[in-house]
Amino acid sequence: MPAIELTNPAALPADWRDLLALTKPRVMSLVVFSGLCGLLAAPAVPPLVLGFTAILCIALGAGACGALNQWYEADIDAKMRRTANRPLPAGRMDRQSALHFGVGLAFFSVILMGLATNWLAAVLLAVSILFYVLIYTVWLKPRTAQNIVIGGAAGAFPPLIGWVAATGHVSALPLLLFAIIFLWTPPHFWALSLFVRSDYAAAGIPMLPVVAGVPSTRRQIFLYSLPMAAAAVAPSALGLTGAVYGVSAAALSFVFVVLAARVLANRATAPAQMAAEKKLFAYSVFYLFALFAVLVADRWLTA
Amino acid sequence: MKLEDEVVRRQRERAKILAWLLGAFVVLMFFITIAKTRMNW
């Protein structure tokens, strides 16, 4: 039989590595970590297997969001260097497979969460998936520069879901954790969008630097870092955590605000000269990891 | 590579992964049931 050249890889069954790539594993790691911290910071620790299943469901829910986001944005991803090699824009799989995979993961994660933990956690997981896909990806992202501000709520759900999976109810601390991620998201994403704004402009996505300009975005980054810092120290100020968390949150947030002030002071417009923005973006990831790790450490040290 | 060979290779690879995942799911459901039952004792 003569060898046939693979001119249309999308006609083949998708490779499992491409299915995995659809779930955005790197984004999933932060979601899993914050969900795990929400679960471990809760006053009631569930049996190990139920805790593991809750985190697995949060991870699968995040994977579903990633797959459905890539299904919907395949055309936009093809226009951006950063995303052009994803399975759909690169033509390695067909869109319908991505849609089925994403919807399947979403249903599976919500039902398993309800069966293993409680149905309030399952409802919150379903709301977070629907919020990310319908409110953020489909509605806000292509329409308004405030997409990240409101859409940030989707990424703020995991610690709340982790807490509710452990306790079965919502209380003040997980709502503050929600607020921290909600207020952290704009400065985090705007720092990134400043030095990749040409990509967003080429794809026609109205990110703040594209619509309002670089100086305005720098001002917004700094302004958002202030309430974010206040939300970060609030759990300690309200007596919901111990001094370990309070001191650490204050120090970590102080550095965040200083780096945001450096971004505000930067006058460069060329991405190559945006060292301050790149530093803030890298630190913002470390900041969230460190803040939530300290929260769990504080909970277990003072227990 | 022949198209048919690649299709079969991918189908086999996915079938193996799916089998492992289903097996893991059954084991997980077993332990979830045990844990939930103990919580109600």
Short mmCIF file of C-alpha atoms in Angstrom, two decimals:
data_model
loop_
_atom_site.label_atom_id
_atom_site.label_comp_id
_atom_site.label_asym_id
_atom_site.label_seq_id
_atom_site.Cartn_x
_atom_site.Cartn_y
_atom_site.Cartn_z
CA MET A 1 0.00 0.00 0.00
CA PRO A 2 1.50 3.40 -0.93
CA ALA A 3 2.43 5.82 1.85
CA ILE A 4 -0.16 8.61 2.28
CA GLU A 5 1.01 12.02 3.39
CA LEU A 6 -0.81 13.41 6.42
CA THR A 7 -2.03 16.64 4.83
CA ASN A 8 -5.00 17.04 7.17
CA PRO A 9 -4.12 15.86 10.69
CA ALA A 10 -7.49 17.17 11.97
CA ALA A 11 -9.17 14.33 10.08
CA LEU A 12 -7.43 11.84 12.41
CA PRO A 13 -8.53 10.96 15.96
CA ALA A 14 -6.98 13.61 18.23
CA ASP A 15 -3.68 12.68 19.87
CA TRP A 16 -4.04 12.41 23.67
CA ARG A 17 -1.28 15.02 24.10
CA ASP A 18 -3.41 17.52 22.21
CA LEU A 19 -6.43 16.70 24.37
CA LEU A 20 -4.24 17.34 27.41
CA ALA A 21 -3.02 20.63 25.91
CA LEU A 22 -6.67 21.72 25.51
CA THR A 23 -7.01 21.72 29.30
CA LYS A 24 -4.25 24.38 29.68
CA PRO A 25 -2.28 22.42 32.32
CA ARG A 26 -0.20 25.44 33.39
CA VAL A 27 -3.27 27.53 34.20
CA MET A 28 -4.76 24.48 35.91
CA SER A 29 -1.84 24.30 38.35
CA LEU A 30 -2.67 27.68 39.91
CA VAL A 31 -6.39 26.80 40.02
CA VAL A 32 -5.65 23.45 41.70
CA PHE A 33 -3.29 25.09 44.17
CA SER A 34 -5.78 27.80 45.21
CA GLY A 35 -8.58 25.21 45.45
CA LEU A 36 -6.39 22.96 47.59
CA CYS A 37 -5.52 25.89 49.86
CA GLY A 38 -9.23 26.74 50.26
CA LEU A 39 -9.88 23.13 51.24
CA LEU A 40 -6.92 22.92 53.65
CA ALA A 41 -7.70 26.29 55.26
CA ALA A 42 -11.24 25.14 56.13
CA PRO A 43 -11.98 24.29 59.77
CA ALA A 44 -13.24 20.79 58.86
CA VAL A 45 -10.85 18.48 57.00
CA PRO A 46 -12.72 15.90 54.86
CA PRO A 47 -11.54 12.27 54.49
CA LEU A 48 -8.48 12.09 52.22
CA VAL A 49 -10.27 10.46 49.30
CA LEU A 50 -13.07 13.06 49.34
CA GLY A 51 -10.57 15.93 49.54
CA PHE A 52 -8.61 14.41 46.65
CA THR A 53 -11.80 14.02 44.61
CA ALA A 54 -12.82 17.63 45.30
CA ILE A 55 -9.45 18.87 43.99
CA LEU A 56 -9.66 16.47 41.02
CA CYS A 57 -13.09 17.92 40.17
CA ILE A 58 -11.77 21.48 40.40
CA ALA A 59 -8.91 20.48 38.07
CA LEU A 60 -11.29 18.80 35.61
CA GLY A 61 -13.61 21.82 35.73
CA ALA A 62 -10.64 24.09 34.96
CA GLY A 63 -9.69 21.73 32.12
CA ALA A 64 -13.22 21.96 30.74
CA CYS A 65 -12.97 25.77 30.83
CA GLY A 66 -9.65 25.62 28.95
CA ALA A 67 -11.03 23.26 26.29
CA LEU A 68 -14.24 25.26 25.75
CA ASN A 69 -12.25 28.51 25.68
CA GLN A 70 -9.95 27.10 22.97
CA TRP A 71 -12.94 25.71 21.07
CA TYR A 72 -14.60 29.13 21.00
CA GLU A 73 -11.44 31.17 20.37
CA ALA A 74 -9.74 28.95 17.75
CA ASP A 75 -9.90 31.73 15.14
CA ILE A 76 -8.52 34.35 17.54
CA ASP A 77 -5.76 32.00 18.76
CA ALA A 78 -4.60 31.53 15.17
CA LYS A 79 -3.85 35.27 14.95
CA MET A 80 -1.64 35.44 18.06
CA ARG A 81 1.95 34.16 18.16
CA ARG A 82 1.54 33.06 21.79
CA THR A 83 -1.42 30.78 20.98
CA ALA A 84 -0.98 29.90 17.28
CA ASN A 85 0.52 26.48 18.08
CA ARG A 86 -2.44 25.28 20.17
CA PRO A 87 -4.08 22.08 18.84
CA LEU A 88 -7.03 23.80 17.11
CA PRO A 89 -5.33 26.76 15.35
CA ALA A 90 -2.41 24.48 14.41
CA GLY A 91 -4.94 22.13 12.74
CA ARG A 92 -4.02 19.06 14.78
CA MET A 93 -7.63 18.33 15.77
CA ASP A 94 -11.14 19.33 14.77
CA ARG A 95 -13.29 21.80 16.70
CA GLN A 96 -16.14 19.40 17.36
CA SER A 97 -13.85 17.02 19.26
CA ALA A 98 -12.71 19.93 21.45
CA LEU A 99 -16.34 20.91 22.13
CA HIS A 100 -17.35 17.35 23.06
CA PHE A 101 -14.27 16.95 25.24
CA GLY A 102 -14.91 20.25 27.07
CA VAL A 103 -18.64 19.66 27.65
CA GLY A 104 -17.97 16.08 28.75
CA LEU A 105 -15.32 17.17 31.26
CA ALA A 106 -17.62 19.91 32.61
CA PHE A 107 -20.56 17.54 33.25
CA PHE A 108 -18.31 14.83 34.67
CA SER A 109 -16.54 17.19 37.09
CA VAL A 110 -19.79 18.73 38.40
CA ILE A 111 -21.60 15.41 38.90
CA LEU A 112 -18.58 13.77 40.54
CA MET A 113 -18.17 16.79 42.86
CA GLY A 114 -21.82 16.53 43.91
CA LEU A 115 -21.62 12.79 44.55
CA ALA A 116 -18.31 12.90 46.42
CA THR A 117 -18.64 16.08 48.52
CA ASN A 118 -21.85 18.13 48.51
CA TRP A 119 -24.16 19.71 45.95
CA LEU A 120 -23.41 23.31 47.01
CA ALA A 121 -19.77 22.75 45.95
CA ALA A 122 -21.03 21.17 42.71
CA VAL A 123 -23.32 24.15 42.01
CA LEU A 124 -20.44 26.58 42.64
CA LEU A 125 -18.23 24.55 40.28
CA ALA A 126 -20.96 24.62 37.61
CA VAL A 127 -21.43 28.38 38.09
CA SER A 128 -17.67 29.00 37.78
CA ILE A 129 -17.47 26.96 34.54
CA LEU A 130 -20.52 28.70 33.05
CA PHE A 131 -19.22 32.10 34.19
CA TYR A 132 -15.82 31.51 32.55
CA VAL A 133 -17.21 30.15 29.29
CA LEU A 134 -20.37 32.22 28.77
CA ILE A 135 -19.81 35.48 30.67
CA TYR A 136 -16.04 35.86 30.17
CA THR A 137 -15.10 34.03 26.94
CA VAL A 138 -18.23 34.51 24.85
CA TRP A 139 -19.66 37.78 26.16
CA LEU A 140 -17.07 40.06 27.81
CA LYS A 141 -13.69 39.20 26.30
CA PRO A 142 -14.42 40.26 22.70
CA ARG A 143 -16.53 43.28 23.73
CA THR A 144 -15.06 45.30 26.57
CA ALA A 145 -11.73 46.33 28.06
CA GLN A 146 -13.20 45.46 31.45
CA ASN A 147 -13.27 41.76 30.43
CA ILE A 148 -10.55 40.83 32.90
CA VAL A 149 -12.13 42.76 35.79
CA ILE A 150 -15.47 40.92 35.71
CA GLY A 151 -14.10 37.71 34.19
CA GLY A 152 -11.61 37.50 37.03
CA ALA A 153 -14.46 36.23 39.19
CA ALA A 154 -14.27 32.88 37.34
CA GLY A 155 -10.70 32.33 38.50
CA ALA A 156 -11.62 33.40 42.04
CA PHE A 157 -14.01 30.48 42.60
CA PRO A 158 -11.54 27.59 43.31
CA PRO A 159 -10.65 28.44 46.97
CA LEU A 160 -14.35 29.04 47.66
CA ILE A 161 -15.24 25.68 46.08
CA GLY A 162 -12.45 23.94 48.03
CA TRP A 163 -13.74 25.43 51.30
CA VAL A 164 -17.38 24.53 50.56
CA ALA A 165 -16.36 20.99 49.53
CA ALA A 166 -14.81 20.60 53.00
CA THR A 167 -17.44 22.36 55.12
CA GLY A 168 -20.67 22.39 53.12
CA HIS A 169 -21.23 26.11 53.69
CA VAL A 170 -19.89 29.57 52.75
CA SER A 171 -18.33 31.87 55.37
CA ALA A 172 -16.31 35.11 55.58
CA LEU A 173 -12.78 33.75 55.00
CA PRO A 174 -13.46 31.96 51.68
CA LEU A 175 -15.32 35.07 50.47
CA LEU A 176 -12.19 37.11 51.27
CA LEU A 177 -10.07 34.55 49.37
CA PHE A 178 -12.47 35.05 46.45
CA ALA A 179 -11.99 38.83 46.75
CA ILE A 180 -8.19 38.52 46.82
CA ILE A 181 -8.04 36.59 43.52
CA PHE A 182 -10.77 38.79 42.00
CA LEU A 183 -8.72 41.95 42.74
CA TRP A 184 -5.38 40.28 41.87
CA THR A 185 -6.50 39.25 38.37
CA PRO A 186 -6.59 42.73 36.71
CA PRO A 187 -3.03 43.81 37.67
CA HIS A 188 -1.74 40.30 36.86
CA PHE A 189 -3.29 40.17 33.37
CA TRP A 190 -2.77 43.83 32.51
CA ALA A 191 0.96 43.50 33.32
CA LEU A 192 1.08 40.65 30.79
CA SER A 193 -1.11 42.42 28.24
CA LEU A 194 1.19 45.48 28.32
CA PHE A 195 4.14 43.60 26.85
CA VAL A 196 2.09 41.38 24.48
CA ARG A 197 -0.42 44.07 23.48
CA SER A 198 0.50 43.86 19.77
CA ASP A 199 -0.75 40.25 19.84
CA TYR A 200 -4.07 41.29 21.37
CA ALA A 201 -4.38 44.22 18.93
CA ALA A 202 -3.73 41.87 15.96
CA ALA A 203 -6.43 39.49 17.23
CA GLY A 204 -8.90 42.35 17.78
CA ILE A 205 -9.33 41.68 21.50
CA PRO A 206 -10.11 44.94 23.35
CA MET A 207 -7.60 44.52 26.18
CA LEU A 208 -7.08 47.67 28.24
CA PRO A 209 -3.64 48.62 26.78
CA VAL A 210 -5.09 48.33 23.26
CA VAL A 211 -8.23 50.39 24.01
CA ALA A 212 -7.17 52.88 26.71
CA GLY A 213 -3.42 53.05 26.08
CA VAL A 214 -0.30 52.13 28.05
CA PRO A 215 -0.25 54.99 30.63
CA SER A 216 -3.90 54.41 31.58
CA THR A 217 -3.27 50.66 32.01
CA ARG A 218 -0.28 51.39 34.28
CA ARG A 219 -2.48 53.65 36.42
CA GLN A 220 -5.17 50.96 36.63
CA ILE A 221 -2.59 48.33 37.63
CA PHE A 222 -1.40 50.49 40.51
CA LEU A 223 -4.95 51.45 41.59
CA TYR A 224 -6.09 47.81 41.64
CA SER A 225 -3.03 46.71 43.62
CA LEU A 226 -4.18 48.87 46.58
CA PRO A 227 -7.58 47.20 47.26
CA MET A 228 -5.94 43.85 46.46
CA ALA A 229 -3.38 44.47 49.22
CA ALA A 230 -6.18 45.55 51.58
CA ALA A 231 -8.14 42.36 50.82
CA ALA A 232 -4.98 40.28 51.36
CA VAL A 233 -4.44 41.61 54.91
CA ALA A 234 -8.17 41.70 55.77
CA PRO A 235 -8.39 38.07 56.99
CA SER A 236 -5.80 38.85 59.66
CA ALA A 237 -7.27 42.27 60.51
CA LEU A 238 -10.69 40.63 61.01
CA GLY A 239 -9.21 37.95 63.26
CA LEU A 240 -9.93 35.13 60.81
CA THR A 241 -6.27 34.08 60.62
CA GLY A 242 -3.20 34.28 62.86
CA ALA A 243 -0.18 36.59 62.94
CA VAL A 244 1.91 34.38 60.64
CA TYR A 245 -0.51 35.06 57.80
CA GLY A 246 -0.97 38.74 58.75
CA VAL A 247 2.75 39.61 58.73
CA SER A 248 3.45 37.56 55.59
CA ALA A 249 0.46 38.99 53.70
CA ALA A 250 1.50 42.54 54.63
CA ALA A 251 5.11 41.97 53.47
CA LEU A 252 4.12 40.18 50.23
CA SER A 253 1.49 42.83 49.42
CA PHE A 254 3.93 45.67 50.15
CA VAL A 255 6.36 44.27 47.56
CA PHE A 256 3.45 43.89 45.09
CA VAL A 257 2.44 47.55 45.53
CA VAL A 258 6.09 48.69 45.18
CA LEU A 259 6.44 46.74 41.91
CA ALA A 260 3.09 48.17 40.71
CA ALA A 261 4.42 51.67 41.56
CA ARG A 262 7.51 50.94 39.42
CA VAL A 263 5.20 49.97 36.56
CA LEU A 264 3.34 53.27 37.08
CA ALA A 265 6.66 55.17 36.92
CA ASN A 266 7.82 53.41 33.73
CA ARG A 267 7.39 55.59 30.62
CA ALA A 268 8.61 53.07 28.02
CA THR A 269 6.18 51.83 25.38
CA ALA A 270 8.38 49.24 23.63
CA PRO A 271 7.86 45.70 25.02
CA ALA A 272 11.65 45.22 25.20
CA GLN A 273 11.86 48.06 27.74
CA MET A 274 9.06 46.73 29.94
CA ALA A 275 11.24 45.05 32.56
CA ALA A 276 9.06 46.47 35.35
CA GLU A 277 5.91 44.95 33.81
CA LYS A 278 7.59 41.56 33.29
CA LYS A 279 8.84 41.62 36.88
CA LEU A 280 5.36 42.45 38.22
CA PHE A 281 3.79 39.68 36.13
CA ALA A 282 6.31 37.08 37.40
CA TYR A 283 5.97 38.32 40.99
CA SER A 284 2.16 38.28 40.81
CA VAL A 285 2.21 34.51 40.18
CA PHE A 286 4.64 33.97 43.07
CA TYR A 287 2.56 36.32 45.23
CA LEU A 288 -0.62 34.29 44.92
CA PHE A 289 1.17 30.97 45.49
CA ALA A 290 3.00 32.36 48.55
CA LEU A 291 -0.08 34.09 50.02
CA PHE A 292 -2.21 30.95 49.87
CA ALA A 293 0.62 28.71 51.09
CA VAL A 294 1.08 30.99 54.11
CA LEU A 295 -2.67 30.92 54.76
CA VAL A 296 -2.60 27.12 55.00
CA ALA A 297 0.58 27.16 57.11
CA ASP A 298 -1.03 29.67 59.47
CA ARG A 299 -4.20 27.56 59.77
CA TRP A 300 -2.24 24.40 60.60
CA LEU A 301 0.23 26.16 62.92
CA THR A 302 -2.52 27.82 64.95
CA ALA A 303 -4.88 24.80 64.92
CA MET B 1 3.64 7.03 7.62
CA LYS B 2 0.50 5.43 6.20
CA LEU B 3 -2.75 7.18 7.14
CA GLU B 4 -4.39 3.92 8.24
CA ASP B 5 -1.42 3.04 10.47
CA GLU B 6 -1.55 6.44 12.16
CA VAL B 7 -5.32 6.16 12.73
CA VAL B 8 -4.93 2.71 14.30
CA ARG B 9 -1.95 3.87 16.43
CA ARG B 10 -3.91 6.82 17.82
CA GLN B 11 -7.05 4.77 18.40
CA ARG B 12 -5.06 2.13 20.32
CA GLU B 13 -3.24 4.78 22.36
CA ARG B 14 -6.50 6.51 23.29
CA ALA B 15 -8.25 3.22 24.05
CA LYS B 16 -5.45 2.25 26.46
CA ILE B 17 -5.57 5.63 28.25
CA LEU B 18 -9.37 5.48 28.44
CA ALA B 19 -9.21 1.98 29.92
CA TRP B 20 -6.77 3.14 32.62
CA LEU B 21 -8.91 6.19 33.39
CA LEU B 22 -12.09 4.10 33.65
CA GLY B 23 -10.31 1.65 35.94
CA ALA B 24 -9.07 4.49 38.12
CA PHE B 25 -12.60 5.95 38.20
CA VAL B 26 -14.09 2.67 39.39
CA VAL B 27 -11.48 2.43 42.17
CA LEU B 28 -12.10 6.07 43.10
CA MET B 29 -15.87 5.54 43.27
CA PHE B 30 -15.30 2.50 45.51
CA PHE B 31 -13.22 4.54 47.98
CA ILE B 32 -15.68 7.48 47.81
CA THR B 33 -18.51 5.11 48.72
CA ILE B 34 -16.50 3.68 51.64
CA ALA B 35 -15.61 7.19 52.90
CA LYS B 36 -19.21 8.47 52.61
CA THR B 37 -20.54 5.38 54.36
CA ARG B 38 -18.07 5.82 57.25
CA MET B 39 -19.07 9.51 57.59
CA ASN B 40 -22.68 8.44 58.17
CA TRP B 41 -21.79 5.80 60.76
#
